[in-house]
Short mmCIF file of C-alpha atoms and ligand atoms in Angstrom, two decimals:
data_model
loop_
_atom_site.label_atom_id
_atom_site.label_comp_id
_atom_site.label_asym_id
_atom_site.label_seq_id
_atom_site.Cartn_x
_atom_site.Cartn_y
_atom_site.Cartn_z
CA MET F 1 165.57 126.32 97.84
CA MET F 2 168.26 125.67 95.23
CA LYS F 3 169.59 122.84 97.44
CA LYS F 4 166.14 121.18 97.44
CA ILE F 5 165.78 121.42 93.63
CA ASN F 6 169.28 120.01 93.14
CA PHE F 7 168.51 117.07 95.39
CA THR F 8 165.26 116.38 93.55
CA PHE F 9 166.98 116.56 90.20
CA VAL F 10 169.71 114.20 91.28
CA PHE F 11 167.17 111.81 92.76
CA VAL F 12 165.00 111.77 89.62
CA ALA F 13 168.07 111.31 87.40
CA ALA F 14 169.23 108.42 89.54
CA VAL F 15 165.84 106.75 89.30
CA LEU F 16 165.77 107.17 85.53
CA VAL F 17 169.23 105.70 85.17
CA ALA F 18 168.29 102.78 87.40
CA LEU F 19 165.09 102.15 85.45
CA ASN F 20 166.88 102.43 82.13
CA SER F 21 169.67 100.07 83.13
CA ARG F 22 167.08 97.64 84.53
CA ALA F 23 165.12 97.92 81.28
CA ALA F 24 168.21 96.91 79.34
CA ASP F 25 168.53 93.62 81.18
CA ILE F 26 164.94 92.50 81.32
CA PRO F 27 165.28 88.99 79.81
CA ILE F 28 161.68 88.18 78.93
CA PRO F 29 160.95 89.29 75.35
CA ASP F 30 157.99 91.58 75.24
CA ALA F 31 154.86 90.51 73.38
CA PRO F 32 153.84 92.88 70.61
CA VAL F 33 150.41 94.39 70.96
CA ASP F 34 148.26 92.18 68.81
CA THR F 35 146.15 94.27 66.49
CA PRO F 36 142.55 93.08 66.79
CA LEU F 37 141.53 91.05 63.77
CA LYS F 38 139.66 93.16 61.21
CA THR F 39 138.73 90.12 59.17
CA VAL F 40 135.89 88.30 60.84
CA THR F 41 136.20 84.74 59.64
CA ASP F 42 134.64 84.68 56.16
CA ALA F 43 133.55 81.40 54.55
CA ALA F 44 137.00 80.69 53.11
CA ALA F 45 138.65 81.35 56.48
CA ALA F 46 136.07 79.21 58.28
CA LYS F 47 136.89 76.36 55.87
CA ARG F 48 140.63 76.79 56.45
CA LEU F 49 140.06 76.83 60.21
CA ALA F 50 137.88 73.69 60.36
CA TRP F 51 140.74 71.27 61.28
CA TRP F 52 142.27 73.89 63.61
CA SER F 53 139.01 74.32 65.57
CA GLU F 54 138.84 70.53 65.86
CA ALA F 55 142.50 70.24 66.96
CA ARG F 56 142.41 72.75 69.86
CA PHE F 57 145.90 71.75 71.11
CA GLY F 58 149.30 72.09 69.40
CA MET F 59 153.03 72.07 70.05
CA PHE F 60 155.07 75.24 69.56
CA ILE F 61 158.84 74.75 69.10
CA HIS F 62 161.53 77.41 69.39
CA TRP F 63 164.78 75.97 68.08
CA GLY F 64 167.81 77.85 66.77
CA LEU F 65 171.48 78.67 67.24
CA TYR F 66 170.66 80.22 70.65
CA ALA F 67 169.96 76.67 71.89
CA GLN F 68 173.56 75.60 71.29
CA ASP F 69 174.52 76.35 74.89
CA GLY F 70 171.13 77.04 76.42
CA CYS F 71 171.09 80.76 75.55
CA PHE F 72 174.60 81.22 76.97
CA TYR F 73 177.35 82.70 74.76
CA LYS F 74 180.99 82.04 75.64
CA GLY F 75 179.88 81.45 79.21
CA THR F 76 177.78 84.63 79.44
CA ASN F 77 174.07 84.40 80.16
CA GLY F 78 172.15 85.60 77.08
CA SER F 79 168.85 85.30 79.02
CA SER F 80 166.72 83.91 76.20
CA GLU F 81 166.47 83.30 72.43
CA HIS F 82 167.13 87.07 72.29
CA MET F 83 170.73 86.23 73.25
CA MET F 84 172.26 87.95 70.18
CA ARG F 85 170.43 91.19 71.07
CA HIS F 86 170.85 90.98 74.83
CA LEU F 87 174.62 90.55 74.48
CA GLN F 88 174.83 92.65 71.28
CA ILE F 89 176.87 89.90 69.63
CA PRO F 90 178.21 91.08 66.26
CA LEU F 91 176.63 89.14 63.40
CA ALA F 92 180.03 87.80 62.26
CA GLU F 93 180.62 86.40 65.77
CA TYR F 94 177.09 85.04 66.30
CA ALA F 95 177.24 83.28 62.91
CA LYS F 96 180.21 81.27 64.19
CA VAL F 97 177.87 79.51 66.66
CA ALA F 98 176.64 77.64 63.57
CA ASP F 99 180.13 76.14 63.09
CA ASP F 100 179.50 73.94 66.17
CA PHE F 101 175.75 73.42 65.81
CA ASN F 102 175.52 69.67 65.30
CA PRO F 103 172.29 68.24 66.84
CA THR F 104 173.12 64.58 66.22
CA ASN F 105 170.42 63.47 68.70
CA PHE F 106 167.67 65.14 66.67
CA ASN F 107 164.92 62.69 65.72
CA ALA F 108 161.90 64.18 63.97
CA ASP F 109 159.75 61.09 64.57
CA GLU F 110 160.54 61.32 68.28
CA TRP F 111 159.58 65.00 68.53
CA VAL F 112 156.35 64.40 66.62
CA GLY F 113 155.66 61.31 68.76
CA ILE F 114 156.00 63.41 71.95
CA ALA F 115 153.49 65.91 70.59
CA LYS F 116 151.09 63.20 69.41
CA ASN F 117 151.33 61.30 72.69
CA ALA F 118 150.44 64.52 74.53
CA GLY F 119 147.24 64.76 72.53
CA MET F 120 148.52 67.62 70.36
CA GLU F 121 147.24 67.67 66.79
CA TYR F 122 149.51 70.27 65.19
CA MET F 123 153.05 71.55 65.41
CA VAL F 124 154.50 75.00 64.68
CA ILE F 125 158.30 75.39 64.65
CA THR F 126 160.56 78.41 64.16
CA SER F 127 161.76 78.42 60.55
CA LYS F 128 163.54 81.74 61.22
CA HIS F 129 163.56 83.62 64.52
CA HIS F 130 164.77 87.18 65.15
CA ASP F 131 168.44 86.21 64.64
CA GLY F 132 167.64 85.81 60.94
CA PHE F 133 169.14 82.32 60.76
CA ALA F 134 167.02 79.97 58.63
CA MET F 135 166.43 76.57 60.25
CA TYR F 136 165.87 75.08 56.79
CA ASP F 137 167.65 74.81 53.43
CA SER F 138 166.87 78.31 52.20
CA GLN F 139 167.77 78.98 48.58
CA SER F 140 167.48 82.72 49.09
CA SER F 141 169.86 83.03 52.04
CA ASP F 142 172.97 80.96 52.73
CA TYR F 143 172.60 81.96 56.41
CA ASN F 144 170.93 78.66 57.15
CA ILE F 145 171.26 75.33 58.96
CA VAL F 146 172.17 73.24 55.91
CA LYS F 147 174.82 75.53 54.50
CA ARG F 148 176.38 76.85 57.72
CA THR F 149 176.46 73.90 60.15
CA PRO F 150 178.39 70.60 60.17
CA TRP F 151 175.02 68.86 60.62
CA LYS F 152 173.86 69.81 57.10
CA ARG F 153 170.30 68.51 57.58
CA ASP F 154 166.95 70.25 57.11
CA PRO F 155 164.80 69.80 60.26
CA ILE F 156 161.83 71.57 58.68
CA LYS F 157 161.72 68.92 55.95
CA GLU F 158 162.22 66.06 58.40
CA LEU F 159 159.52 67.35 60.76
CA ALA F 160 157.09 68.06 57.93
CA ASP F 161 157.52 64.47 56.73
CA ALA F 162 157.22 63.04 60.25
CA CYS F 163 154.06 65.05 60.95
CA ARG F 164 152.47 63.80 57.76
CA LYS F 165 153.47 60.24 58.63
CA GLN F 166 151.97 60.48 62.15
CA GLY F 167 148.90 62.47 61.19
CA LEU F 168 149.72 65.87 62.70
CA LYS F 169 149.33 69.17 60.85
CA PHE F 170 152.64 71.01 60.32
CA GLY F 171 153.21 74.76 60.50
CA VAL F 172 156.09 77.21 60.63
CA TYR F 173 156.84 80.33 62.67
CA TYR F 174 158.50 83.23 60.82
CA SER F 175 159.91 86.37 62.46
CA LEU F 176 158.52 89.08 60.20
CA GLY F 177 159.65 92.45 61.51
CA ARG F 178 162.78 91.47 63.42
CA ASP F 179 165.81 90.04 61.64
CA TRP F 180 169.22 90.74 63.11
CA GLU F 181 171.08 89.46 60.04
CA ASP F 182 169.54 91.78 57.45
CA PRO F 183 170.65 95.45 57.35
CA ASP F 184 167.19 96.73 56.40
CA VAL F 185 164.95 95.81 59.34
CA PRO F 186 164.03 98.84 61.45
CA THR F 187 161.86 98.62 64.54
CA ARG F 188 160.12 101.35 66.55
CA ASP F 189 162.96 103.64 67.72
CA GLY F 190 165.35 100.73 67.12
CA TYR F 191 164.15 99.05 70.31
CA ARG F 192 164.36 95.53 68.87
CA SER F 193 166.68 96.14 65.88
CA ASN F 194 170.26 95.09 65.33
CA THR F 195 171.66 98.49 66.26
CA TRP F 196 175.14 97.14 67.02
CA ASP F 197 176.01 96.03 63.47
CA TYR F 198 173.61 98.48 61.76
CA PRO F 199 173.42 101.53 64.06
CA ILE F 200 171.58 104.00 61.82
CA GLU F 201 167.87 103.13 61.89
CA THR F 202 167.01 105.78 59.31
CA ASN F 203 169.20 103.97 56.76
CA LYS F 204 167.05 100.85 57.02
CA VAL F 205 164.44 100.29 54.29
CA PHE F 206 161.97 97.54 55.28
CA ALA F 207 160.81 97.13 51.65
CA HIS F 208 164.32 96.05 50.62
CA TYR F 209 164.32 93.28 53.30
CA PHE F 210 160.73 92.38 52.40
CA GLU F 211 161.64 91.87 48.72
CA ARG F 212 165.10 90.40 49.31
CA LYS F 213 164.36 87.96 52.16
CA VAL F 214 160.77 87.76 53.39
CA LYS F 215 158.93 87.04 50.14
CA PRO F 216 161.53 84.59 48.77
CA GLN F 217 161.65 82.69 52.07
CA ILE F 218 157.87 82.50 52.50
CA THR F 219 157.67 81.30 48.90
CA GLU F 220 160.25 78.55 49.43
CA LEU F 221 158.63 77.44 52.71
CA LEU F 222 155.31 77.10 50.90
CA THR F 223 156.71 75.34 47.82
CA HIS F 224 159.43 72.98 49.06
CA TYR F 225 157.88 71.30 52.13
CA GLY F 226 154.45 70.04 51.12
CA PRO F 227 151.26 71.27 52.84
CA ILE F 228 152.02 73.96 55.41
CA ALA F 229 148.98 74.10 57.70
CA VAL F 230 149.90 77.27 59.62
CA LEU F 231 152.11 80.27 58.91
CA TRP F 232 152.70 81.72 62.36
CA PHE F 233 154.13 85.22 61.90
CA ASP F 234 155.72 87.10 64.77
CA THR F 235 156.54 90.75 65.55
CA PRO F 236 155.23 92.50 62.44
CA GLU F 237 156.89 95.78 63.69
CA LYS F 238 157.34 98.16 60.70
CA ILE F 239 155.58 96.20 57.95
CA SER F 240 153.13 98.30 55.95
CA ALA F 241 149.47 97.42 55.47
CA ALA F 242 150.13 96.86 51.77
CA GLU F 243 153.00 94.47 52.57
CA SER F 244 150.85 92.53 55.07
CA GLN F 245 148.14 92.19 52.43
CA GLU F 246 150.73 91.20 49.81
CA LEU F 247 151.94 88.43 52.12
CA VAL F 248 148.41 87.13 52.74
CA ASP F 249 147.73 87.12 48.98
CA LEU F 250 151.03 85.34 48.29
CA ILE F 251 150.28 82.65 50.87
CA HIS F 252 146.72 82.11 49.63
CA LYS F 253 148.04 81.85 46.05
CA LEU F 254 150.66 79.25 46.97
CA GLN F 255 148.68 77.30 49.60
CA PRO F 256 145.02 78.41 49.90
CA ASP F 257 144.45 76.12 52.91
CA CYS F 258 147.32 77.60 54.96
CA ILE F 259 146.09 79.36 58.09
CA ILE F 260 147.72 82.71 58.97
CA ASN F 261 147.82 84.22 62.47
CA SER F 262 147.12 87.88 63.22
CA ARG F 263 150.80 88.78 63.56
CA VAL F 264 150.98 89.08 59.78
CA GLY F 265 149.93 92.58 60.80
CA HIS F 266 147.31 95.27 60.26
CA GLY F 267 144.32 93.25 61.48
CA LEU F 268 144.74 90.57 58.83
CA GLY F 269 145.03 86.84 59.42
CA ASP F 270 142.65 84.04 60.38
CA TYR F 271 143.04 84.09 64.15
CA GLY F 272 144.20 86.26 67.01
CA VAL F 273 147.18 85.61 69.30
CA GLN F 274 147.22 85.79 73.11
CA GLU F 275 150.81 85.43 74.28
CA GLN F 276 151.50 83.88 77.70
CA LYS F 277 147.97 84.67 78.84
CA ILE F 278 144.41 83.40 78.80
CA PRO F 279 141.75 86.07 78.28
CA GLY F 280 139.02 86.44 80.89
CA ALA F 281 136.30 85.75 78.39
CA GLY F 282 136.32 84.36 74.89
CA ASP F 283 136.29 86.30 71.65
CA ILE F 284 133.90 86.26 68.72
CA LYS F 285 136.85 85.57 66.47
CA PRO F 286 139.12 82.53 66.58
CA TRP F 287 142.07 82.93 68.93
CA GLU F 288 144.99 80.98 70.31
CA THR F 289 147.02 81.27 73.49
CA CYS F 290 150.72 80.53 72.93
CA MET F 291 152.61 79.73 76.12
CA THR F 292 155.93 78.38 77.33
CA LEU F 293 155.93 75.06 79.19
CA ASN F 294 158.69 76.38 81.46
CA GLY F 295 159.94 79.99 81.64
CA HIS F 296 161.58 80.34 78.23
CA TRP F 297 160.70 79.98 74.54
CA GLY F 298 164.16 78.84 73.44
CA TYR F 299 166.11 76.22 75.39
CA PHE F 300 167.57 77.98 78.45
CA LYS F 301 169.92 75.74 80.38
CA GLY F 302 168.93 75.35 84.00
CA ASP F 303 165.29 76.33 83.55
CA GLU F 304 163.52 73.36 85.11
CA LYS F 305 160.45 75.34 86.17
CA TRP F 306 158.02 73.18 84.20
CA LYS F 307 154.34 73.99 84.58
CA PRO F 308 152.76 70.99 86.41
CA ALA F 309 150.53 68.78 84.27
CA GLN F 310 147.55 69.99 86.32
CA THR F 311 148.28 73.58 85.30
CA VAL F 312 148.61 72.59 81.64
CA ILE F 313 145.36 70.61 81.69
CA HIS F 314 143.44 73.38 83.52
CA ASN F 315 144.86 75.96 81.08
CA LEU F 316 143.83 73.83 78.11
CA VAL F 317 140.30 73.33 79.45
CA ASP F 318 139.96 77.01 80.40
CA ILE F 319 141.11 78.12 76.94
CA VAL F 320 138.88 75.66 75.05
CA SER F 321 135.88 76.54 77.26
CA LYS F 322 136.36 80.10 75.94
CA GLY F 323 136.61 78.98 72.31
CA GLY F 324 140.40 79.19 71.94
CA ASN F 325 143.34 76.95 70.98
CA TYR F 326 146.39 76.22 73.11
CA LEU F 327 149.84 76.30 71.46
CA LEU F 328 152.24 75.04 74.11
CA ASN F 329 155.97 75.60 73.59
CA VAL F 330 159.04 73.45 74.11
CA GLY F 331 162.63 74.56 73.44
CA PRO F 332 164.85 71.66 72.30
CA THR F 333 168.54 71.63 73.21
CA GLY F 334 171.49 72.23 70.89
CA ALA F 335 171.86 68.44 70.76
CA GLY F 336 168.35 68.18 69.29
CA VAL F 337 166.55 66.85 72.37
CA ILE F 338 163.33 68.05 73.99
CA PRO F 339 164.24 68.42 77.71
CA GLN F 340 163.06 65.43 79.79
CA GLY F 341 161.20 67.62 82.28
CA GLY F 342 159.00 68.85 79.47
CA VAL F 343 158.55 65.34 78.09
CA ASN F 344 157.45 64.03 81.52
CA ASP F 345 154.88 66.83 81.77
CA LEU F 346 153.49 66.16 78.33
CA GLU F 347 153.23 62.43 79.04
CA GLN F 348 150.95 63.16 82.01
CA VAL F 349 148.88 65.55 79.91
CA GLY F 350 148.63 62.88 77.22
CA ALA F 351 147.38 60.28 79.71
CA TRP F 352 144.52 62.64 80.66
CA MET F 353 143.81 63.44 77.00
CA LYS F 354 143.58 59.75 76.09
CA VAL F 355 140.63 59.41 78.50
CA ASN F 356 139.07 62.86 78.11
CA GLY F 357 140.04 64.10 74.63
CA GLU F 358 136.39 63.89 73.51
CA ALA F 359 135.70 66.82 75.88
CA ILE F 360 138.40 68.93 74.14
CA TYR F 361 138.64 68.08 70.43
CA GLY F 362 136.10 69.89 68.30
CA THR F 363 134.35 71.42 71.31
CA THR F 364 133.17 74.99 71.31
CA VAL F 365 132.78 77.76 73.83
CA SER F 366 130.69 77.03 76.94
CA PRO F 367 127.02 78.04 76.52
CA LEU F 368 126.72 79.04 80.18
CA LYS F 369 126.67 82.72 81.09
CA THR F 370 129.39 82.34 83.72
CA GLN F 371 132.21 79.91 84.41
CA PRO F 372 131.23 77.59 87.27
CA SER F 373 133.29 77.85 90.47
CA TRP F 374 134.10 74.12 90.40
CA GLY F 375 135.65 74.05 86.89
CA ARG F 376 134.81 74.73 83.25
CA VAL F 377 132.28 73.60 80.62
CA THR F 378 132.86 72.72 76.97
CA LYS F 379 130.22 71.86 74.39
CA LYS F 380 130.00 69.61 71.34
CA GLY F 381 126.72 68.87 69.56
CA GLY F 382 124.03 67.92 72.11
CA LYS F 383 126.58 67.24 74.84
CA LEU F 384 127.93 69.46 77.59
CA TYR F 385 131.21 68.39 79.20
CA LEU F 386 131.47 69.48 82.83
CA HIS F 387 135.18 69.63 83.73
CA VAL F 388 135.13 69.27 87.50
CA PHE F 389 138.42 70.51 88.98
CA ASP F 390 137.06 70.85 92.56
CA TRP F 391 135.02 67.81 93.49
CA PRO F 392 132.01 68.81 95.65
CA LYS F 393 132.44 67.48 99.18
CA ASP F 394 128.72 66.74 99.47
CA GLY F 395 128.78 64.94 96.11
CA SER F 396 126.20 67.31 94.67
CA LEU F 397 127.12 69.42 91.62
CA GLN F 398 124.91 72.33 90.63
CA ILE F 399 124.73 73.75 87.16
CA GLU F 400 123.44 77.28 86.57
CA GLY F 401 121.80 78.54 83.43
CA LEU F 402 121.12 75.50 81.24
CA LYS F 403 119.18 76.34 78.11
CA SER F 404 117.51 72.92 77.75
CA PRO F 405 116.73 70.02 80.09
CA ILE F 406 119.19 67.17 80.68
CA LYS F 407 118.26 63.79 79.18
CA LYS F 408 121.15 61.89 80.74
CA ALA F 409 124.23 62.54 82.89
CA TYR F 410 127.23 60.20 83.25
CA LEU F 411 131.00 60.18 83.81
CA LEU F 412 132.94 60.40 80.54
CA ALA F 413 135.52 57.92 81.86
CA ASP F 414 132.74 55.44 82.74
CA THR F 415 132.62 53.29 79.63
CA ASN F 416 129.25 51.89 80.78
CA THR F 417 127.92 55.50 80.91
CA LYS F 418 125.97 54.53 84.06
CA PRO F 419 123.48 57.40 84.51
CA LEU F 420 124.08 59.80 87.40
CA PRO F 421 121.03 60.95 89.36
CA VAL F 422 119.86 64.43 88.37
CA GLY F 423 118.39 65.75 91.61
CA SER F 424 115.83 68.43 92.42
CA GLY F 425 116.68 71.91 93.55
CA ILE F 426 117.26 72.76 97.20
CA ASP F 427 113.68 73.87 97.60
CA GLY F 428 112.47 70.45 96.40
CA LEU F 429 111.46 71.86 93.06
CA VAL F 430 113.16 70.26 90.08
CA ARG F 431 114.57 73.24 88.18
CA TRP F 432 115.72 71.80 84.82
CA ASP F 433 117.76 74.98 84.21
CA LYS F 434 119.48 74.67 87.60
CA PRO F 435 119.83 70.92 88.18
CA PHE F 436 121.89 69.16 90.84
CA ILE F 437 123.84 66.10 89.78
CA THR F 438 124.71 63.51 92.39
CA LEU F 439 128.31 62.42 91.95
CA PRO F 440 130.34 59.50 93.38
CA SER F 441 132.16 60.37 96.61
CA LYS F 442 135.56 60.45 94.85
CA PRO F 443 136.57 61.91 91.45
CA LEU F 444 137.90 59.50 88.82
CA ASP F 445 140.71 61.98 88.08
CA PRO F 446 141.91 64.43 90.77
CA ILE F 447 142.97 66.99 88.13
CA ASP F 448 139.76 67.07 86.10
CA THR F 449 136.92 64.51 86.07
CA VAL F 450 134.50 65.06 83.20
CA VAL F 451 130.73 64.70 83.63
CA VAL F 452 128.74 64.46 80.40
CA LEU F 453 125.29 65.99 80.13
CA GLU F 454 123.25 64.87 77.14
CA GLN F 455 120.53 67.36 76.34
O1 FHN U 501 160.32 88.04 70.77
C1 FHN U 501 159.53 86.90 70.49
C2 FHN U 501 159.83 85.79 71.45
O2 FHN U 501 161.19 85.44 71.35
C3 FHN U 501 158.94 84.59 71.13
O3 FHN U 501 159.22 84.11 69.81
C4 FHN U 501 157.48 85.02 71.23
C5 FHN U 501 156.56 83.85 70.89
O4 FHN U 501 155.26 84.32 70.71
N1 FHN U 501 157.22 86.10 70.28
C6 FHN U 501 158.04 87.29 70.48
C7 FHN U 501 157.62 88.03 71.74
O5 FHN U 501 156.28 88.41 71.58
#
């Protein structure tokens, strides 16, 4: 009997060790559980969100010291923008990466042009990620791109100016509850803290970091760079409800029109975050899916697994048909370049958006009870936009559950809006709530051809 127990114990211990060691090297950063938004959009929030609900599609950018060598450090794979944590690089060593960070190929107008050409209407870039390094000329912390790199330029300023010039809204990401430079940033059981430079979690006082770094940096971001359209907080971790509220009040005082996401913490913020996923159904409150274009947020050298343009377009349509926004991420290189594979993708998405953007911008959640098997539906005013992914072989498209009769049907890409026949039901009866639309034999766009129903 003893032998059996021993064996079991050894086996269980071995499994635990294996799991634990595997846990240590899981590269993909975990998404915090997003607290559901307590604040249903009040009138002020609805006003702030008006442009955002129109925009529907934005560019997310993760750029920082980790990009210098594609998330590798001295030849070792750091797995992601969490490189400093994954490899437990001492702060003094990690800071030296800045000594060589010199992105001479950076061109703000080019980055904004790529976003604009893709049909994106806003941009959100990391002003400070978990490594605590400010990607702007921070007056409250010398640990920043202007003071610590040979490049000495402020990309936040240059991108803010370029966005304004090209008509995009500009926003910043800020890592709220994870900062591996500051000694006072605890996380739950230290699981995402800097425990290698600052090993004693109980010594860490979040309020000190909040007063010393968070509030001064949020203040300077909202006072030195013109209109900031979005403050995109991340990983609120150990922030208190009072501190979350204090941040919201500070932001509204400095820039009342600035939109705040739900990761400011404690159910506050103007919209909810879905990370790397699209919910099955929509939500009564505004929400946004943020997603990588390849497999990493920060530039990871060798990751060429770009989502095909078809996937991006279908994701965008799916999200918008459920009332959400799509914030799609690129990770520029240490030289300041958005990888060509991502640019090629976004060019194809932009070509589709140039023809079909009307069926995305300013549309709202589909009025149909269920998502049709052949695609998705978006709505704007008296028009329904039928996004047909799978073209019916018999050329007949059925709609279920209309709430009012169709006055006219035509292909969005058909500039002559030649009416499409709206046929009768299979039993010969014309069911206005379940019409059939006779389509051309071939779709105009194999990825998504849009049929417009005017009601
Ligand atoms: O740990 C971060 C991660 O690096 C990335 O910034 C994502 C983007 O939403 N947020 C955290 C993981 O949820």
